[in-house]
Short mmCIF file of C-alpha atoms and ligand atoms in Angstrom, two decimals:
data_model
loop_
_atom_site.label_atom_id
_atom_site.label_comp_id
_atom_site.label_asym_id
_atom_site.label_seq_id
_atom_site.Cartn_x
_atom_site.Cartn_y
_atom_site.Cartn_z
CA MET A 1 112.51 85.24 76.20
CA LYS A 2 109.89 83.18 74.51
CA HIS A 3 106.85 85.03 75.53
CA PHE A 4 106.16 88.67 76.56
CA LEU A 5 103.10 88.08 78.92
CA THR A 6 104.52 90.65 81.75
CA LEU A 7 107.75 92.66 82.50
CA GLN A 8 109.12 89.82 84.40
CA ASP A 9 109.65 87.94 81.47
CA ILE A 10 112.61 90.26 80.51
CA ASP A 11 115.51 90.92 82.28
CA GLN A 12 117.93 94.19 82.36
CA GLN A 13 119.78 93.81 79.59
CA GLN A 14 116.76 92.86 77.26
CA ALA A 15 114.89 95.83 78.68
CA ALA A 16 118.08 98.22 77.60
CA TYR A 17 118.18 96.41 74.15
CA LEU A 18 114.76 97.18 73.52
CA LEU A 19 114.55 100.66 74.45
CA GLN A 20 117.79 101.18 72.23
CA ARG A 21 116.24 99.30 69.49
CA CYS A 22 112.69 101.37 69.67
CA ALA A 23 114.95 104.55 69.14
CA GLN A 24 116.77 103.04 66.31
CA LEU A 25 113.36 101.83 64.42
CA LYS A 26 111.85 105.10 65.49
CA THR A 27 114.60 107.18 63.61
CA LYS A 28 114.58 104.67 60.62
CA VAL A 29 111.06 105.32 60.03
CA LYS A 30 111.01 109.14 60.36
CA GLN A 31 113.82 108.98 57.83
CA GLY A 32 111.70 107.32 55.42
CA GLU A 33 114.18 104.21 55.31
CA VAL A 34 112.57 100.97 54.34
CA HIS A 35 112.91 98.08 56.97
CA HIS A 36 111.39 95.14 56.06
CA SER A 37 113.17 92.85 58.63
CA LEU A 38 109.80 90.76 59.43
CA ALA A 39 108.89 90.02 55.53
CA GLY A 40 106.89 87.11 55.40
CA LYS A 41 105.81 86.66 59.15
CA MET A 42 102.14 86.59 60.38
CA LEU A 43 101.03 88.14 63.35
CA ALA A 44 97.61 87.26 64.97
CA LEU A 45 95.73 89.52 67.20
CA ILE A 46 93.21 87.90 69.02
CA PHE A 47 91.27 90.40 71.02
CA ASP A 48 88.48 89.93 73.52
CA LYS A 49 88.45 93.72 74.63
CA ALA A 50 88.33 96.98 72.42
CA SER A 51 91.20 98.55 71.47
CA THR A 52 92.51 101.82 69.52
CA ARG A 53 96.11 102.35 70.21
CA THR A 54 97.29 98.68 70.92
CA ARG A 55 95.53 97.37 67.64
CA VAL A 56 96.80 100.41 65.53
CA SER A 57 100.45 100.17 66.59
CA PHE A 58 100.60 96.38 66.21
CA GLU A 59 99.00 96.42 62.75
CA THR A 60 101.08 99.45 61.63
CA GLY A 61 104.21 98.06 62.85
CA MET A 62 103.93 94.68 61.41
CA PHE A 63 103.07 96.37 57.78
CA GLN A 64 106.31 98.70 58.39
CA LEU A 65 108.38 95.59 59.14
CA GLY A 66 107.18 93.77 55.86
CA GLY A 67 105.05 91.09 57.84
CA SER A 68 101.31 91.01 58.07
CA THR A 69 98.71 90.91 60.80
CA MET A 70 95.41 89.00 61.11
CA PHE A 71 92.98 90.82 63.46
CA LEU A 72 90.59 88.37 65.42
CA ASP A 73 87.66 89.45 67.23
CA ALA A 74 87.69 86.84 69.98
CA GLN A 75 83.90 86.64 69.91
CA ALA A 76 83.90 86.09 66.22
CA THR A 77 86.21 82.83 66.50
CA GLN A 78 85.27 79.76 67.77
CA ILE A 79 86.81 80.70 71.20
CA GLY A 80 83.80 82.80 71.54
CA ARG A 81 81.58 79.57 71.19
CA GLY A 82 83.51 77.90 73.92
CA GLU A 83 86.41 75.83 72.07
CA PRO A 84 89.26 75.33 74.56
CA ILE A 85 92.11 77.82 74.91
CA GLU A 86 94.58 75.20 74.83
CA ASP A 87 93.05 73.71 71.38
CA SER A 88 92.73 77.28 69.85
CA SER A 89 96.32 77.83 70.90
CA ARG A 90 97.54 74.60 69.00
CA VAL A 91 95.83 75.47 66.00
CA ILE A 92 96.32 78.98 65.67
CA SER A 93 100.14 78.68 66.47
CA SER A 94 100.43 76.26 64.08
CA MET A 95 99.67 78.95 61.34
CA VAL A 96 101.24 82.20 62.27
CA ASP A 97 104.61 83.20 63.53
CA VAL A 98 103.61 85.62 66.36
CA ILE A 99 100.40 86.21 68.41
CA ALA A 100 99.22 89.12 70.79
CA ILE A 101 96.32 88.59 72.84
CA ARG A 102 93.71 91.26 74.67
CA THR A 103 91.86 89.40 77.23
CA HIS A 104 90.19 89.35 80.72
CA GLU A 105 91.58 86.95 83.25
CA HIS A 106 95.67 86.50 82.97
CA SER A 107 95.36 82.88 83.26
CA ILE A 108 93.85 82.60 79.97
CA ILE A 109 96.96 84.28 78.09
CA GLN A 110 99.00 81.76 80.52
CA ARG A 111 97.27 78.81 79.10
CA PHE A 112 97.31 80.24 75.77
CA ALA A 113 101.27 80.60 75.96
CA ASP A 114 101.52 77.08 77.39
CA TYR A 115 100.37 75.26 74.44
CA SER A 116 101.44 77.94 71.68
CA LYS A 117 104.25 77.06 69.41
CA VAL A 118 104.99 80.89 68.61
CA PRO A 119 105.81 83.66 71.02
CA VAL A 120 102.62 85.04 72.57
CA ILE A 121 102.46 89.10 73.72
CA ASN A 122 100.34 90.54 76.23
CA ALA A 123 98.44 93.17 74.81
CA LEU A 124 96.44 93.73 78.13
CA THR A 125 95.22 91.50 80.78
CA GLU A 126 93.28 92.35 83.87
CA LEU A 127 96.60 91.58 85.44
CA ALA A 128 99.14 93.25 83.38
CA HIS A 129 99.84 95.81 80.34
CA PRO A 130 103.54 95.43 79.68
CA CYS A 131 103.74 96.64 75.84
CA GLN A 132 102.30 99.97 77.54
CA ILE A 133 105.03 100.49 80.23
CA LEU A 134 107.78 99.81 77.79
CA ALA A 135 106.29 102.70 75.64
CA ASP A 136 105.92 104.76 78.72
CA VAL A 137 109.61 104.35 79.93
CA PHE A 138 110.78 105.02 76.41
CA THR A 139 108.66 108.05 76.18
CA TYR A 140 110.24 109.21 79.63
CA VAL A 141 113.72 108.66 78.23
CA GLU A 142 113.22 110.48 75.44
CA HIS A 143 112.26 113.40 77.27
CA ARG A 144 114.30 113.49 80.29
CA GLY A 145 116.96 110.84 79.74
CA ASP A 146 117.87 107.77 82.10
CA ILE A 147 114.85 106.79 84.12
CA HIS A 148 117.21 104.91 86.66
CA SER A 149 116.99 106.47 90.33
CA LYS A 150 113.80 108.77 89.27
CA THR A 151 110.73 108.67 90.84
CA VAL A 152 107.34 107.79 89.21
CA CYS A 153 104.19 108.83 90.75
CA TRP A 154 100.92 106.80 90.36
CA VAL A 155 97.41 108.15 91.29
CA GLY A 156 94.45 105.99 91.20
CA ASP A 157 93.22 102.81 90.68
CA GLY A 158 95.72 99.74 91.69
CA ASN A 159 95.02 98.01 88.09
CA ASN A 160 96.81 96.54 85.09
CA MET A 161 98.67 99.65 84.42
CA LEU A 162 99.95 100.03 87.83
CA HIS A 163 100.94 96.36 88.15
CA SER A 164 103.13 96.80 85.20
CA TRP A 165 104.92 100.11 86.31
CA ILE A 166 105.19 98.07 89.74
CA ASN A 167 106.70 95.09 87.68
CA ALA A 168 109.25 97.30 85.72
CA ALA A 169 110.62 99.19 88.92
CA ALA A 170 113.30 97.08 89.72
CA LEU A 171 114.29 96.35 85.66
CA PHE A 172 114.75 100.05 85.16
CA GLY A 173 115.57 101.06 88.92
CA TYR A 174 113.03 103.86 89.26
CA ARG A 175 111.38 104.47 92.67
CA MET A 176 107.46 104.43 92.80
CA GLN A 177 105.27 106.75 94.89
CA ILE A 178 101.59 105.25 94.66
CA ALA A 179 98.40 106.91 96.01
CA CYS A 180 95.23 104.55 95.88
CA PRO A 181 91.91 104.51 97.91
CA GLU A 182 91.72 101.75 100.56
CA ASN A 183 89.67 99.17 98.65
CA TYR A 184 91.71 99.68 95.56
CA MET A 185 95.24 99.11 96.18
CA PRO A 186 97.49 97.00 93.79
CA ASP A 187 97.56 93.24 94.16
CA ALA A 188 99.85 92.51 97.40
CA ASP A 189 101.78 89.56 95.42
CA VAL A 190 102.71 92.13 92.54
CA VAL A 191 103.77 94.43 95.13
CA ALA A 192 105.71 91.68 97.23
CA GLN A 193 107.29 90.11 94.22
CA ALA A 194 108.59 93.70 93.14
CA LYS A 195 110.13 94.04 96.57
CA LEU A 196 112.17 90.72 96.48
CA LEU A 197 113.72 91.95 93.33
CA GLY A 198 114.92 95.35 95.21
CA ALA A 199 112.00 97.66 94.00
CA ASP A 200 111.70 100.86 96.12
CA ILE A 201 107.93 101.24 96.35
CA GLU A 202 105.95 103.61 98.73
CA ILE A 203 101.99 103.03 98.82
CA THR A 204 99.66 105.75 100.64
CA THR A 205 96.06 106.76 100.33
CA ASP A 206 97.11 110.30 99.66
CA PRO A 207 97.90 111.45 96.13
CA LEU A 208 99.59 114.95 97.22
CA GLU A 209 102.20 112.66 99.26
CA ALA A 210 102.57 110.29 96.69
CA ALA A 211 103.45 113.09 93.88
CA THR A 212 105.63 114.96 96.34
CA GLY A 213 109.08 115.28 94.25
CA ALA A 214 107.96 113.19 91.45
CA ASP A 215 109.96 113.15 88.14
CA LEU A 216 106.79 111.61 86.44
CA VAL A 217 103.02 111.44 87.22
CA SER A 218 100.70 109.09 85.67
CA THR A 219 97.12 107.72 86.20
CA ASP A 220 94.22 105.90 84.45
CA VAL A 221 90.76 105.64 84.21
CA TRP A 222 88.89 104.68 87.34
CA ALA A 223 86.97 102.02 85.71
CA SER A 224 88.98 99.79 83.54
CA MET A 225 87.43 97.68 80.49
CA GLY A 226 85.24 94.81 82.37
CA HIS A 227 84.60 96.97 85.37
CA GLU A 228 82.10 99.42 83.47
CA GLN A 229 79.19 98.51 85.82
CA GLU A 230 81.01 99.81 89.09
CA GLN A 231 81.38 103.16 87.60
CA ALA A 232 78.88 104.91 89.90
CA GLN A 233 80.70 103.42 92.95
CA ARG A 234 84.19 104.16 91.52
CA VAL A 235 83.36 107.74 90.88
CA ALA A 236 82.62 108.13 94.62
CA ALA A 237 85.52 106.27 95.80
CA PHE A 238 87.99 108.14 93.53
CA ALA A 239 86.84 111.70 93.52
CA ASN A 240 89.74 112.87 95.62
CA TYR A 241 92.47 111.12 92.96
CA GLN A 242 92.33 113.28 90.30
CA VAL A 243 95.62 114.12 88.72
CA ASN A 244 95.29 118.01 88.51
CA THR A 245 97.37 121.47 88.82
CA ALA A 246 97.41 120.91 92.66
CA VAL A 247 98.88 117.25 92.46
CA MET A 248 101.30 118.58 89.58
CA GLN A 249 102.50 121.22 91.75
CA GLN A 250 103.70 118.86 94.38
CA ALA A 251 106.06 116.84 91.79
CA ASP A 252 109.36 118.13 90.56
CA HIS A 253 109.21 121.34 88.56
CA ALA A 254 110.44 119.45 85.62
CA ALA A 255 107.98 116.32 86.11
CA ILE A 256 105.86 114.98 83.05
CA PHE A 257 102.51 113.57 83.11
CA MET A 258 101.48 110.38 81.24
CA HIS A 259 98.32 108.50 80.71
CA CYS A 260 97.98 105.14 78.77
CA LEU A 261 94.83 106.62 77.17
CA PRO A 262 91.81 106.49 76.50
CA ALA A 263 91.08 109.35 79.23
CA HIS A 264 88.36 111.12 81.06
CA ARG A 265 88.88 114.72 81.50
CA GLY A 266 87.35 115.77 84.94
CA GLU A 267 87.70 112.44 86.26
CA GLU A 268 91.03 110.91 86.72
CA VAL A 269 92.83 113.89 84.96
CA SER A 270 91.91 117.62 84.72
CA ALA A 271 91.77 118.90 81.12
CA ALA A 272 94.44 121.63 82.37
CA VAL A 273 96.94 118.83 83.07
CA ILE A 274 96.12 116.32 80.29
CA ASP A 275 96.34 119.21 77.64
CA GLY A 276 99.13 121.37 79.37
CA GLN A 277 102.83 121.68 79.04
CA GLN A 278 103.70 118.79 81.21
CA SER A 279 101.75 116.17 79.37
CA VAL A 280 103.57 113.85 77.28
CA VAL A 281 100.51 111.60 76.24
CA TRP A 282 100.59 112.04 72.45
CA ASP A 283 104.37 111.36 72.02
CA GLU A 284 103.45 108.40 74.45
CA ALA A 285 100.86 106.74 72.28
CA GLU A 286 103.06 107.31 69.40
CA ASN A 287 105.46 105.37 71.04
CA ARG A 288 103.55 102.44 71.08
CA LEU A 289 104.09 101.89 67.48
CA HIS A 290 107.91 101.88 67.86
CA VAL A 291 107.94 99.77 70.95
CA GLN A 292 105.73 97.17 69.32
CA LYS A 293 108.11 96.89 66.22
CA ALA A 294 111.33 96.55 68.68
CA LEU A 295 109.15 93.72 70.52
CA LEU A 296 108.22 91.80 67.37
CA GLU A 297 111.36 91.89 65.81
CA TYR A 298 113.16 90.52 69.07
CA LEU A 299 110.51 87.96 69.37
CA LEU A 300 110.97 86.73 65.95
CA ILE A 301 114.63 86.98 64.93
CA GLY A 302 116.27 88.23 68.12
CA GLU A 303 118.91 91.25 68.39
CA GLN A 304 119.56 93.42 65.35
CA ALA A 305 123.22 94.97 65.01
N1 CP B 1 96.48 102.43 75.83
C1 CP B 1 95.88 101.44 75.20
O1 CP B 1 96.13 100.18 75.49
O2 CP B 1 95.04 101.93 74.62
P1 CP B 1 94.23 101.06 73.65
O3 CP B 1 92.94 100.39 74.66
O4 CP B 1 93.37 102.06 72.79
O5 CP B 1 94.71 99.82 72.82
N1 NVA B 2 93.27 100.13 82.60
C1 NVA B 2 92.88 100.21 81.49
C2 NVA B 2 93.68 100.44 80.27
C3 NVA B 2 93.22 100.60 79.07
C4 NVA B 2 94.46 100.72 77.97
C5 NVA B 2 91.88 98.97 81.21
O1 NVA B 2 92.30 97.68 81.52
O2 NVA B 2 90.67 99.15 80.61
#
């Protein structure tokens, strides 16, 4: 693996390695063990959108691994003034060791990666949010064990988060039950590619049907970054797509609730669910740190004993 732009960039063996390395790195940091496997390495974060968790996890992770991070607000660089992505990639990648990018169209990160001399990580595009799904799967495994053959339910927008859940379905062997409003379905190519790889995916417009028997229920904001101006029309379209107690009652009694955050209580999730017993959202957020570290290590120095 050179770049990590979607979950299609890793295979089952690599995915399994990353999960177990994540657990090791989490244990090390909890025990106060100093682990500077990336001493002398520089990570550049090029962000064109807001971030809390992704930025903090990458910066803290790199610090804990002995490396350094440079945060670049894309608009404050020459990229924001129109310097070509390809030129920016050649220049930045000649000076740093790894680059994580948060941007709009997925084609931007692909073009950047094509010209980069160093690994490029997708820190969120309109198409995918693969780092988050690695953290989510790790969080499921921590709470409930192997996710293979389990059922993941998604209620809400057919967005970047859902695409990454779909991309990883065959990789981790979980089934997906998805409910989206008619006009907010996931990208048909993403679904078709996952099915070609053997993913078991059911798509409906009924949240209660999608939640039936699920082991994990997840959702996300109705209007992602870049779609804020559609908020009013989305509130109307998604009115019946809140993960609330009625939805959770359809799921398995041991089901857990996840949300990548930030969340809007009273919109895509009720306060009773996100702040309730089945919610693991705070562990999920913390695990972004441990996953980011495993990924950075893997891309820069490969598998560690
Ligand atoms: N979940 C997530 O990516 O959060 P941020 O937008 O705060 O980075
Ligand atoms: N779907 C959301 C995820 C934020 C972490 C967005 O793209 O804004």
